[in-house]
Coordinates of C-alpha atoms in Angstrom, one line a residue:
Chain G
M1 CA -37.6 -30.8 6.9
R2 CA -39.3 -28.4 9.2
R3 CA -38.6 -24.9 8.1
N4 CA -40.6 -23.2 10.8
V5 CA -38.7 -23.8 14.0
L6 CA -38.4 -20.0 14.3
P7 CA -41.7 -18.1 14.0
G8 CA -43.5 -17.9 10.7
L9 CA -42.4 -16.7 7.3
R10 CA -44.1 -13.3 7.4
L11 CA -42.2 -12.1 10.5
S12 CA -38.8 -13.5 9.7
L13 CA -39.0 -12.4 6.1
G14 CA -40.1 -8.9 7.3
V15 CA -37.2 -8.7 9.7
T16 CA -34.8 -9.9 7.0
L17 CA -35.9 -7.4 4.4
F18 CA -36.0 -4.6 7.0
Y19 CA -32.5 -5.3 8.1
V20 CA -31.1 -5.7 4.7
G21 CA -32.9 -2.5 3.6
L22 CA -31.8 -0.4 6.5
I23 CA -28.2 -1.6 6.8
V24 CA -27.2 -2.4 3.2
V25 CA -29.5 -1.0 0.6
L26 CA -30.3 2.4 2.1
P27 CA -26.7 3.7 2.6
L28 CA -25.7 2.4 -0.9
A29 CA -28.8 4.0 -2.4
A30 CA -27.8 7.3 -0.8
L31 CA -24.3 6.9 -2.3
V32 CA -25.7 6.2 -5.8
F33 CA -28.1 9.1 -5.4
K34 CA -25.3 11.5 -4.5
A35 CA -23.3 10.3 -7.5
A36 CA -26.3 10.5 -9.8
S37 CA -26.8 14.2 -9.0
L38 CA -23.8 14.8 -11.3
G39 CA -24.4 15.0 -15.0
P40 CA -23.1 12.0 -17.0
E41 CA -20.3 14.2 -18.5
D42 CA -19.1 15.4 -15.1
Y43 CA -19.4 11.9 -13.7
W44 CA -17.3 10.5 -16.5
R45 CA -14.7 13.2 -16.2
I46 CA -14.3 12.5 -12.5
V47 CA -14.2 8.7 -12.6
S48 CA -11.8 8.7 -15.7
S49 CA -9.4 11.4 -14.6
S50 CA -5.8 10.3 -14.8
R51 CA -5.5 10.3 -11.1
A52 CA -8.5 8.2 -10.6
L53 CA -7.3 5.8 -13.3
A54 CA -3.9 5.5 -11.6
S55 CA -5.6 4.7 -8.3
Y56 CA -7.7 2.0 -9.9
R57 CA -4.6 0.5 -11.4
V58 CA -2.7 0.5 -8.1
T59 CA -5.7 -0.9 -6.2
V60 CA -6.6 -3.6 -8.7
L61 CA -3.1 -4.8 -9.4
S62 CA -2.2 -5.0 -5.7
A63 CA -5.4 -6.7 -4.9
L64 CA -4.8 -9.3 -7.7
G65 CA -1.3 -9.9 -6.4
A66 CA -2.4 -10.3 -2.9
T67 CA -5.2 -12.6 -3.9
V68 CA -3.0 -14.9 -6.0
F69 CA -0.5 -15.1 -3.2
N70 CA -3.2 -15.9 -0.7
L71 CA -4.7 -18.4 -3.0
F72 CA -1.6 -20.6 -2.8
F73 CA -0.5 -19.7 0.7
G74 CA -4.1 -19.9 2.1
L75 CA -4.7 -23.2 0.5
A76 CA -1.5 -24.6 1.9
L77 CA -2.4 -23.2 5.3
A78 CA -5.9 -24.7 5.2
W79 CA -4.4 -28.0 4.1
V80 CA -1.9 -28.2 7.0
L81 CA -4.5 -27.1 9.5
T82 CA -7.0 -29.8 8.5
R83 CA -4.7 -32.7 7.7
Y84 CA -2.1 -32.5 10.5
R85 CA -2.1 -32.1 14.2
F86 CA 1.1 -30.6 15.7
P87 CA 2.0 -28.9 18.9
G88 CA 0.6 -25.4 18.9
W89 CA -2.0 -26.3 16.3
R90 CA -4.7 -24.7 18.2
I91 CA -2.7 -21.4 18.5
V92 CA -1.9 -21.3 14.8
D93 CA -5.5 -22.0 13.9
A94 CA -6.7 -19.2 16.2
M95 CA -4.0 -16.8 14.7
V96 CA -5.5 -17.1 11.3
D97 CA -8.5 -15.2 12.5
L98 CA -6.4 -12.4 13.9
P99 CA -6.7 -10.1 10.9
F100 CA -10.5 -10.4 11.2
A101 CA -10.4 -9.2 14.8
L102 CA -7.6 -6.7 14.7
P103 CA -8.4 -3.1 13.8
T104 CA -6.8 -2.8 10.4
A105 CA -5.0 0.5 11.4
V106 CA -3.1 -1.5 14.0
A107 CA -2.1 -4.0 11.3
G108 CA -1.0 -1.0 9.1
I109 CA 1.1 0.5 11.8
A110 CA 2.7 -2.8 12.8
L111 CA 3.5 -3.7 9.1
T112 CA 4.9 -0.3 8.4
A113 CA 7.2 -0.4 11.4
L114 CA 8.4 -3.8 10.2
F115 CA 9.0 -2.9 6.6
T116 CA 10.4 0.6 6.7
T117 CA 14.1 0.7 5.7
N118 CA 15.1 0.5 9.3
G119 CA 12.5 -2.0 10.5
W120 CA 13.3 -5.7 11.2
F121 CA 12.4 -7.0 7.7
G122 CA 12.8 -3.8 5.8
S123 CA 16.4 -3.3 6.8
I124 CA 17.3 -6.8 5.4
L125 CA 15.3 -6.3 2.3
A126 CA 16.8 -2.9 1.8
E127 CA 20.3 -4.5 1.5
L128 CA 18.9 -6.7 -1.3
G129 CA 17.7 -3.5 -3.0
I130 CA 14.0 -4.2 -2.3
K131 CA 11.9 -1.4 -1.0
V132 CA 8.5 -2.5 0.6
A133 CA 7.1 0.3 2.7
Y134 CA 5.8 3.3 0.6
T135 CA 5.7 1.2 -2.6
P136 CA 2.9 -0.9 -4.2
L137 CA 4.6 -3.9 -2.8
G138 CA 3.8 -2.6 0.7
I139 CA 0.1 -2.2 -0.3
M140 CA 0.1 -5.8 -1.5
I141 CA 1.5 -7.0 1.8
A142 CA -1.1 -5.1 3.8
M143 CA -3.8 -6.6 1.5
C144 CA -2.4 -10.1 2.0
F145 CA -2.5 -9.7 5.7
T146 CA -6.1 -8.4 6.0
S147 CA -7.6 -10.8 3.4
L148 CA -5.8 -14.1 4.4
P149 CA -8.5 -15.5 6.6
F150 CA -11.1 -15.4 3.8
I151 CA -9.5 -18.1 1.8
V152 CA -8.4 -20.3 4.7
R153 CA -11.8 -20.2 6.4
T154 CA -13.8 -20.9 3.3
V155 CA -11.6 -23.8 2.2
Q156 CA -11.0 -25.4 5.6
P157 CA -14.6 -26.8 6.2
V158 CA -14.7 -28.3 2.7
L159 CA -11.3 -30.0 3.3
E160 CA -12.6 -31.3 6.6
D161 CA -15.7 -32.8 5.0
L162 CA -13.8 -34.4 2.1
D163 CA -14.6 -38.1 2.1
P164 CA -11.3 -40.1 2.6
A165 CA -12.9 -43.0 0.7
L166 CA -12.5 -40.9 -2.5
E167 CA -8.8 -40.5 -2.1
E168 CA -8.4 -44.2 -1.1
A169 CA -10.3 -45.2 -4.2
A170 CA -8.1 -43.1 -6.4
Q171 CA -5.0 -44.5 -4.8
S172 CA -6.2 -48.1 -5.2
L173 CA -6.7 -47.3 -8.9
G174 CA -3.1 -46.3 -9.1
G175 CA -3.3 -42.6 -9.2
S176 CA -0.2 -40.6 -8.3
D177 CA -0.4 -38.0 -5.5
W178 CA -0.4 -35.2 -8.0
Q179 CA -3.2 -36.8 -10.1
I180 CA -5.3 -37.4 -7.0
F181 CA -4.9 -33.8 -6.0
R182 CA -5.6 -32.4 -9.4
K183 CA -8.4 -34.7 -10.5
V184 CA -10.1 -35.6 -7.2
I185 CA -9.4 -33.0 -4.6
L186 CA -9.1 -29.8 -6.6
P187 CA -12.5 -30.1 -8.4
L188 CA -14.2 -30.5 -5.1
L189 CA -12.4 -27.5 -3.6
T190 CA -13.0 -25.3 -6.6
P191 CA -16.3 -23.7 -5.4
A192 CA -14.9 -22.9 -2.0
L193 CA -11.7 -21.6 -3.5
L194 CA -13.6 -19.3 -5.8
A195 CA -15.7 -18.0 -3.0
G196 CA -12.6 -17.4 -0.9
V197 CA -10.8 -15.7 -3.8
S198 CA -13.7 -13.4 -4.5
L199 CA -14.1 -12.4 -0.9
S200 CA -10.4 -11.9 -0.5
F201 CA -10.2 -9.8 -3.7
A202 CA -13.3 -7.7 -2.7
R203 CA -11.9 -7.1 0.7
S204 CA -8.5 -6.0 -0.8
L205 CA -10.3 -3.6 -3.1
G206 CA -12.0 -2.0 -0.1
E207 CA -9.2 -2.1 2.4
F208 CA -8.2 1.3 3.8
G209 CA -7.0 1.4 7.3
A210 CA -4.0 -0.9 7.0
I211 CA -2.9 0.5 3.6
I212 CA -2.8 4.2 4.2
F213 CA 0.0 3.7 6.7
I214 CA 2.2 1.7 4.5
A215 CA 1.3 3.0 1.1
G216 CA 3.1 6.3 1.0
N217 CA -0.1 7.7 -0.5
Q218 CA 1.6 9.3 -3.5
P219 CA -0.9 10.4 -6.2
M220 CA -0.4 8.5 -9.4
S221 CA 1.9 5.8 -7.9
T222 CA 0.8 4.6 -4.5
E223 CA -2.6 6.1 -3.9
I224 CA -5.4 3.6 -3.6
T225 CA -9.0 4.4 -4.7
A226 CA -10.4 4.4 -1.2
L227 CA -7.9 7.1 -0.2
L228 CA -8.9 9.2 -3.2
V229 CA -12.5 9.0 -2.0
F230 CA -11.4 10.1 1.4
I231 CA -9.4 13.0 -0.1
R232 CA -12.4 14.2 -2.2
L233 CA -14.5 14.2 1.0
E234 CA -11.8 16.3 2.8
E235 CA -12.2 18.8 0.0
Y236 CA -15.9 19.0 0.6
D237 CA -16.4 17.5 -2.8
Y238 CA -19.1 15.1 -1.8
Q239 CA -20.3 14.4 -5.4
A240 CA -16.8 13.5 -6.7
A241 CA -16.3 11.3 -3.6
A242 CA -19.6 9.5 -4.3
A243 CA -18.7 9.2 -8.0
V244 CA -15.4 7.5 -7.3
A245 CA -16.9 5.4 -4.5
S246 CA -19.6 4.2 -6.9
V247 CA -16.9 2.8 -9.1
L248 CA -15.7 0.7 -6.2
L249 CA -19.3 -0.3 -5.5
I250 CA -19.9 -1.4 -9.1
A251 CA -16.6 -3.3 -9.2
A252 CA -17.6 -5.2 -6.0
F253 CA -21.0 -6.0 -7.4
V254 CA -19.7 -7.2 -10.8
M255 CA -17.1 -9.4 -9.0
L256 CA -19.6 -11.0 -6.7
A257 CA -22.0 -11.6 -9.5
L258 CA -19.2 -13.1 -11.6
T259 CA -18.0 -15.5 -8.9
N260 CA -21.5 -16.5 -8.1
W261 CA -22.0 -17.4 -11.7
M262 CA -18.7 -19.3 -11.8
Q263 CA -19.5 -21.0 -8.6
S264 CA -22.8 -22.2 -9.8
R265 CA -21.2 -23.5 -13.0
A266 CA -18.4 -25.2 -11.0
L267 CA -21.0 -26.8 -8.7
R268 CA -23.1 -28.1 -11.6
Y269 CA -20.0 -29.5 -13.1
T270 CA -18.9 -31.4 -10.0
V271 CA -22.4 -32.6 -9.2
R272 CA -22.7 -34.0 -12.8
G273 CA -19.1 -35.2 -13.0
Chain W
M1 CA -48.7 -14.8 19.3
N2 CA -47.0 -14.5 22.6
R3 CA -43.9 -16.0 21.1
L4 CA -44.0 -13.5 18.3
L5 CA -44.3 -10.7 20.7
I6 CA -41.2 -11.8 22.6
L7 CA -39.2 -12.3 19.5
G8 CA -40.3 -8.9 18.1
T9 CA -39.4 -7.2 21.3
A10 CA -36.1 -8.9 21.4
L11 CA -35.3 -7.7 17.9
I12 CA -36.5 -4.2 18.4
A13 CA -35.2 -3.5 21.8
P14 CA -31.5 -3.3 20.9
L15 CA -32.4 -1.1 17.9
A16 CA -34.4 1.2 20.1
A17 CA -31.6 1.4 22.6
L18 CA -29.3 2.5 19.8
F19 CA -31.5 5.4 18.8
V20 CA -32.9 6.5 22.1
T21 CA -29.7 7.0 24.2
P22 CA -30.7 8.7 27.3
A23 CA -30.5 12.5 26.7
L24 CA -27.3 13.8 28.2
A25 CA -27.9 16.3 30.9
Q26 CA -27.2 19.6 29.0
S27 CA -25.5 21.5 31.8
P28 CA -23.5 24.5 30.6
T29 CA -20.4 23.2 32.4
K30 CA -18.9 21.3 29.6
L31 CA -17.3 22.4 26.3
L32 CA -16.0 20.5 23.4
N33 CA -13.1 22.1 21.6
A34 CA -12.6 20.7 18.1
S35 CA -9.0 21.4 17.1
Y36 CA -6.4 20.6 14.5
D37 CA -4.1 17.5 14.5
V38 CA -1.0 18.6 16.3
S39 CA -2.4 20.8 19.1
R40 CA -3.2 18.0 21.6
E41 CA -0.6 18.9 24.2
L42 CA -1.2 22.6 23.9
F43 CA -4.8 22.4 24.7
V44 CA -4.3 19.9 27.5
A45 CA -2.3 22.6 29.2
E46 CA -4.6 25.5 28.2
N47 CA -7.7 23.6 29.4
E48 CA -6.1 22.8 32.7
A49 CA -5.3 26.4 33.4
F50 CA -8.8 27.5 32.2
I51 CA -10.5 24.9 34.5
K52 CA -8.5 26.3 37.4
R53 CA -10.2 29.6 36.8
H54 CA -13.6 28.1 36.3
P55 CA -14.0 25.2 38.8
G56 CA -16.5 22.6 37.9
V57 CA -16.1 23.2 34.2
A58 CA -14.8 20.4 31.9
V59 CA -13.3 20.8 28.5
D60 CA -13.2 17.9 26.1
Q61 CA -10.9 17.8 23.1
S62 CA -11.2 16.5 19.7
H63 CA -8.2 16.5 17.3
A64 CA -8.0 15.7 13.6
G65 CA -7.2 17.6 10.3
T66 CA -9.2 20.8 10.4
S67 CA -11.0 20.0 7.2
K68 CA -12.2 16.8 8.7
Q69 CA -13.2 18.5 11.9
A70 CA -15.2 21.1 10.0
R71 CA -16.9 18.4 8.0
S72 CA -17.7 16.4 11.2
I73 CA -19.2 19.5 12.8
A74 CA -21.3 20.2 9.7
E75 CA -22.5 16.5 10.0
G76 CA -23.3 16.6 13.7
L77 CA -20.2 16.7 15.9
E78 CA -21.4 19.0 18.6
A79 CA -18.3 21.1 19.2
D80 CA -18.9 24.4 21.1
V81 CA -15.7 26.0 19.9
V82 CA -13.2 25.4 17.1
T83 CA -9.5 26.2 17.3
F84 CA -8.3 25.6 13.8
N85 CA -5.1 26.2 11.9
Q86 CA -6.8 27.6 8.8
S87 CA -9.5 30.2 8.3
T88 CA -11.0 28.4 5.2
D89 CA -12.4 25.7 7.3
I90 CA -14.1 28.2 9.7
D91 CA -15.4 30.0 6.6
F92 CA -16.9 26.7 5.5
L93 CA -18.7 26.5 8.9
A94 CA -19.8 30.1 8.5
R95 CA -21.3 29.3 5.1
Q96 CA -23.2 26.4 6.7
G97 CA -24.6 28.6 9.4
F98 CA -22.7 27.2 12.3
V99 CA -20.4 30.2 12.9
A100 CA -21.2 33.9 12.6
K101 CA -20.4 35.4 9.2
D102 CA -18.1 38.0 10.8
W103 CA -16.3 35.6 13.1
T104 CA -12.9 37.1 12.4
K105 CA -14.1 40.3 14.2
A106 CA -15.3 38.4 17.3
F107 CA -11.8 38.2 18.9
P108 CA -8.6 40.3 18.5
N109 CA -6.0 39.8 15.7
N110 CA -8.4 38.3 13.2
A111 CA -9.6 36.0 15.9
S112 CA -6.2 34.3 16.1
P113 CA -4.7 34.2 19.6
F114 CA -1.3 32.9 18.3
Y115 CA 0.5 32.2 15.2
S116 CA 3.3 30.1 13.7
F117 CA 4.8 29.3 10.3
P118 CA 6.1 26.4 8.3
S119 CA 9.6 25.6 9.5
F120 CA 12.2 22.8 9.1
L121 CA 13.3 19.9 11.3
V122 CA 16.4 18.1 10.2
R123 CA 18.5 15.2 11.6
A124 CA 21.1 16.2 14.2
G125 CA 24.1 17.9 12.7
N126 CA 22.1 18.7 9.6
P127 CA 24.0 16.2 7.4
K128 CA 22.4 17.4 4.2
N129 CA 23.0 21.0 5.0
I130 CA 19.4 22.1 4.5
K131 CA 19.1 25.8 5.1
D132 CA 16.3 27.2 3.1
W133 CA 13.4 26.5 0.8
G134 CA 15.7 26.2 -2.3
D135 CA 17.4 23.1 -0.8
L136 CA 14.2 21.2 -0.8
A137 CA 14.3 20.9 -4.6
R138 CA 17.8 19.3 -4.6
A139 CA 17.7 15.7 -5.9
D140 CA 19.4 14.3 -2.8
V141 CA 16.8 15.9 -0.4
H142 CA 13.7 14.1 0.6
A143 CA 11.2 16.3 2.3
V144 CA 8.4 14.9 4.5
F145 CA 5.1 16.7 4.9
P146 CA 1.5 15.5 4.9
N147 CA -0.8 15.6 1.9
P148 CA -1.9 19.2 1.2
K149 CA -5.3 17.8 0.2
T150 CA -6.0 16.5 3.6
S151 CA -3.9 18.6 5.9
G152 CA -4.1 22.4 6.7
N153 CA -0.5 22.1 7.9
A154 CA 0.7 20.9 4.5
R155 CA -1.3 23.6 2.7
Y156 CA 0.8 26.1 4.6
T157 CA 4.0 24.2 3.6
Y158 CA 3.0 24.2 0.0
L159 CA 2.0 27.9 0.1
A160 CA 5.2 28.9 1.9
A161 CA 7.4 27.1 -0.6
Y162 CA 5.4 28.8 -3.4
A163 CA 5.8 32.2 -1.8
W164 CA 9.5 31.7 -1.5
A165 CA 9.7 30.6 -5.1
K166 CA 7.7 33.6 -6.2
E167 CA 10.3 35.9 -4.8
A168 CA 13.3 33.8 -5.8
Y169 CA 12.2 33.3 -9.4
K170 CA 10.7 36.8 -9.7
G171 CA 7.3 35.5 -10.6
D172 CA 8.5 33.3 -13.5
E173 CA 5.7 30.8 -13.3
E174 CA 7.4 28.1 -15.3
K175 CA 10.4 28.1 -12.8
I176 CA 8.1 28.2 -9.8
D177 CA 6.1 25.2 -11.1
A178 CA 9.3 23.3 -11.9
Y179 CA 10.5 24.0 -8.4
I180 CA 7.3 22.8 -6.7
T181 CA 7.1 19.7 -8.9
K182 CA 10.7 18.8 -7.8
I183 CA 9.8 19.0 -4.1
F184 CA 6.7 16.9 -4.6
D185 CA 8.7 14.3 -6.6
N186 CA 11.0 13.8 -3.7
V187 CA 8.4 13.4 -1.0
P188 CA 8.7 9.7 0.1
V189 CA 5.4 9.5 1.8
F190 CA 2.2 11.5 1.9
D191 CA 0.6 11.0 5.3
T192 CA -2.9 12.4 5.8
G193 CA -2.1 14.5 8.9
G194 CA 0.7 16.4 10.6
R195 CA 1.2 13.9 13.4
A196 CA 1.5 11.0 11.0
S197 CA 4.3 12.9 9.2
T198 CA 6.1 13.5 12.4
T199 CA 6.0 9.7 13.1
T200 CA 7.2 9.0 9.6
F201 CA 10.2 11.4 10.0
V202 CA 11.2 10.8 13.6
E203 CA 10.2 7.2 14.4
R204 CA 10.6 5.6 11.0
E205 CA 13.6 7.8 10.1
T206 CA 12.3 8.4 6.6
G207 CA 13.3 11.5 4.8
D208 CA 15.9 14.3 5.4
V209 CA 13.7 17.2 6.5
L210 CA 10.3 17.4 8.0
I211 CA 8.3 20.5 7.3
T212 CA 5.7 21.5 9.8
F213 CA 4.7 24.4 12.0
E214 CA 7.6 25.8 14.1
A215 CA 5.5 25.1 17.2
E216 CA 5.5 21.4 16.3
T217 CA 9.3 21.3 15.5
R218 CA 10.0 22.7 18.9
G219 CA 7.9 20.1 20.6
I220 CA 9.7 17.3 18.7
V221 CA 13.1 18.6 19.6
K222 CA 12.0 18.8 23.2
Q223 CA 10.6 15.3 23.1
Y224 CA 13.3 13.4 21.1
G225 CA 16.3 15.4 22.2
A226 CA 18.7 17.7 20.3
D227 CA 21.0 14.7 19.7
K228 CA 18.5 13.3 17.3
V229 CA 16.9 16.2 15.5
E230 CA 17.3 19.9 15.2
S231 CA 15.2 22.8 14.1
V232 CA 16.2 25.0 11.1
I233 CA 14.4 28.3 10.4
P234 CA 14.3 29.3 6.8
S235 CA 15.0 32.8 5.6
V236 CA 11.3 33.6 5.0
S237 CA 8.1 31.8 5.7
L238 CA 4.3 32.2 5.6
L239 CA 2.4 33.6 8.6
A240 CA 0.1 30.9 9.8
E241 CA -2.7 32.3 11.9
F242 CA -4.6 29.9 14.2
P243 CA -8.1 31.2 14.1
V244 CA -10.7 30.4 16.8
A245 CA -14.5 30.7 16.8
V246 CA -17.5 29.9 18.8
V247 CA -19.7 27.4 17.0
E248 CA -22.9 29.4 17.8
K249 CA -25.4 27.0 16.5
V250 CA -24.1 24.3 18.9
A251 CA -23.4 26.6 21.8
K252 CA -26.9 28.0 21.6
K253 CA -28.3 24.5 21.8
H254 CA -26.0 23.6 24.8
G255 CA -26.5 27.0 26.5
T256 CA -22.7 27.4 26.5
E257 CA -22.4 30.6 24.6
A258 CA -21.0 32.7 27.5
L259 CA -18.6 29.9 28.6
A260 CA -17.4 29.3 25.1
K261 CA -16.6 33.0 24.7
S262 CA -14.7 33.2 28.0
Y263 CA -12.8 30.0 27.0
L264 CA -11.6 31.7 23.8
D265 CA -10.9 34.9 25.6
F266 CA -8.7 33.0 28.0
L267 CA -6.4 32.1 25.2
Y268 CA -5.7 35.9 24.8
T269 CA -4.9 36.4 28.5
E270 CA -1.3 36.6 29.7
E271 CA -1.6 33.2 31.2
G272 CA -3.1 31.7 28.1
Q273 CA -0.5 33.3 25.9
R274 CA 2.3 32.1 28.1
I275 CA 1.2 28.5 27.8
A276 CA 1.0 28.9 24.0
A277 CA 4.5 30.2 24.0
Q278 CA 5.7 27.4 26.1
F279 CA 4.4 25.1 23.4
G280 CA 6.3 26.8 20.7
H281 CA 3.6 29.2 19.4
R282 CA 4.5 32.8 18.7
V283 CA 2.1 35.1 20.5
Q284 CA 0.7 38.5 20.1
N285 CA 0.8 39.7 23.7
E286 CA 3.9 41.9 23.8
K287 CA 4.8 41.3 27.4
V288 CA 4.8 37.5 26.9
A289 CA 6.5 37.7 23.5
G290 CA 9.3 39.6 25.2
E291 CA 9.7 36.9 27.9
F292 CA 10.3 34.3 25.2
K293 CA 12.3 36.5 22.9
D294 CA 15.4 34.2 23.0
Q295 CA 13.4 31.1 22.1
F296 CA 12.0 32.6 18.9
P297 CA 14.7 33.9 16.4
A298 CA 13.5 36.6 14.2
I299 CA 12.1 35.6 10.8
R300 CA 10.5 37.5 7.9
L301 CA 6.9 36.3 7.6
V302 CA 4.8 37.1 4.6
K303 CA 1.1 37.2 4.7
V304 CA -1.4 35.1 2.7
D305 CA -3.4 38.2 1.7
D306 CA -0.3 40.0 0.4
V307 CA 1.2 37.1 -1.6
F308 CA -1.9 35.2 -2.8
G309 CA -4.7 37.7 -2.5
G310 CA -6.7 35.9 0.3
W311 CA -7.9 32.4 1.1
D312 CA -10.8 32.5 -1.3
K313 CA -8.5 33.1 -4.2
I314 CA -6.0 30.5 -3.0
Q315 CA -8.8 27.9 -2.7
K316 CA -9.8 28.6 -6.3
D317 CA -6.4 28.9 -7.9
H318 CA -4.5 26.3 -6.0
F319 CA -6.5 23.8 -4.1
A320 CA -9.7 23.3 -6.0
S321 CA -10.0 20.2 -8.1
G322 CA -7.9 20.8 -11.3
G323 CA -6.1 23.8 -9.6
T324 CA -2.3 24.4 -9.6
L325 CA -1.7 21.8 -6.9
D326 CA -3.5 19.1 -8.9
K327 CA -1.6 20.2 -12.0
L328 CA 1.8 20.0 -10.2
Y329 CA 1.5 16.8 -8.4
G330 CA -1.0 15.0 -10.6
S331 CA 1.2 15.5 -13.6
R332 CA 3.7 12.7 -13.1

């Protein structure tokens, strides 16, 4: 394979490193630097204060809920979009990308209007005794909305590339539909699903715009970590903001590393198996 | 080599374009006024009147929570003047060297052309019969106001409630704290700014009472109609001065010092005061205040300095991390 269609390694590597350094590493280094100017004791006190802990709990639990929901719903959506052609297919397919393109604040405002107790959905749910807007459930819904495309779009190409011969072979050997799905399709999808799940989860952890409209923003109960960072900044407390932000940063790093590791294991497994 | 050159240029040109935006012609005919969240309409009107007196001048507006504005200016937002709702945020700019240390003396009345106070807005007919600060602690009353951590408006609300409680409970701190905690417990949503709270209360019909500046409540009644909401004035409230200052560091750079000063002076003129009064602000000019006497029922206003011993002390006692506010609403 010719690797050098674009001009030589030195230039392209230089450009790559320069861009990654300028756009990713430098701002994050500045953040870590700011947080590091606190002593370890102050740092610990800030990141483990009861309010910060409550915000992690709200953020992580909602993100988990949203990711699990999207795992099933996103997989079903990807399945339908690759296996069937129906009128309006193209529109539905395009709609999946909408959360990518839409400013998340717009999504937040729209969802809040829908789910407040006198909104279209909210009024119906209120009669059933379910409150969505201004509760953790609302946060979860906002996260579902903004992170849905990550799973659909990572799973879709893999489903499209799936060799029909594999399924036919399984069928001819007498496998039931459920067996075929579980033993043939799912293992092949696992790496893509993992990638989608980790992206979706990371995005949910960091989501801000859509959530602050629907969350209610009550400290200790519906305040997400990103808002806490924002609030610390508003108080001119740059160091505390950086400290809490660094927790989000570390969480994102750990998660990506973990899924990379799981993905490489899953890949090895499928290649061998 | 040629190919490299072209590719290199193609990569660097957009970057260069990002950094080297053509220097804007710095003519002293343009001002940027950085203001607080709910003053948009007021300054649209004030600017229009000011420009009539100074043809060829343009005034741009920027609105957000004042703490955010102060931070933006410290980080490079080139505002020539600030018109805030809280002096602590101008003090912050003074400490950073953007505003003169003695800015409160640069214009009359502590450099505050007009004032207001936290007041109530309830649903038409006042179904929950909310009359005064004490009603906010009732279990069946949900008060809507923004997060005091991000909104100057809500800091006044918190302080006004605190000032009322200080009188009502004769300084018994346990009772005051219990009262404030009860109010916070019943807030259904903490928006980050005053306008967002207005939306929550009026558009989404969440909560029983909105607490915001009297000026804002008047605007809302005018906009949404008395058949939807009505304004209630509590027995006592906290004087909220709206301080103004020239951001000298920026004005010097732009060469707009004189223009900026005449802009702020204009707010004190009869015309400027009349506009402020039309937008629900109480004004210092006696003649104009007299004209609008019927619109503004009398109310007893207490002063920040008298009740709390000044903004520095408030910042330290109440709003600093771990202060009274954190204790009262972080304690659930």
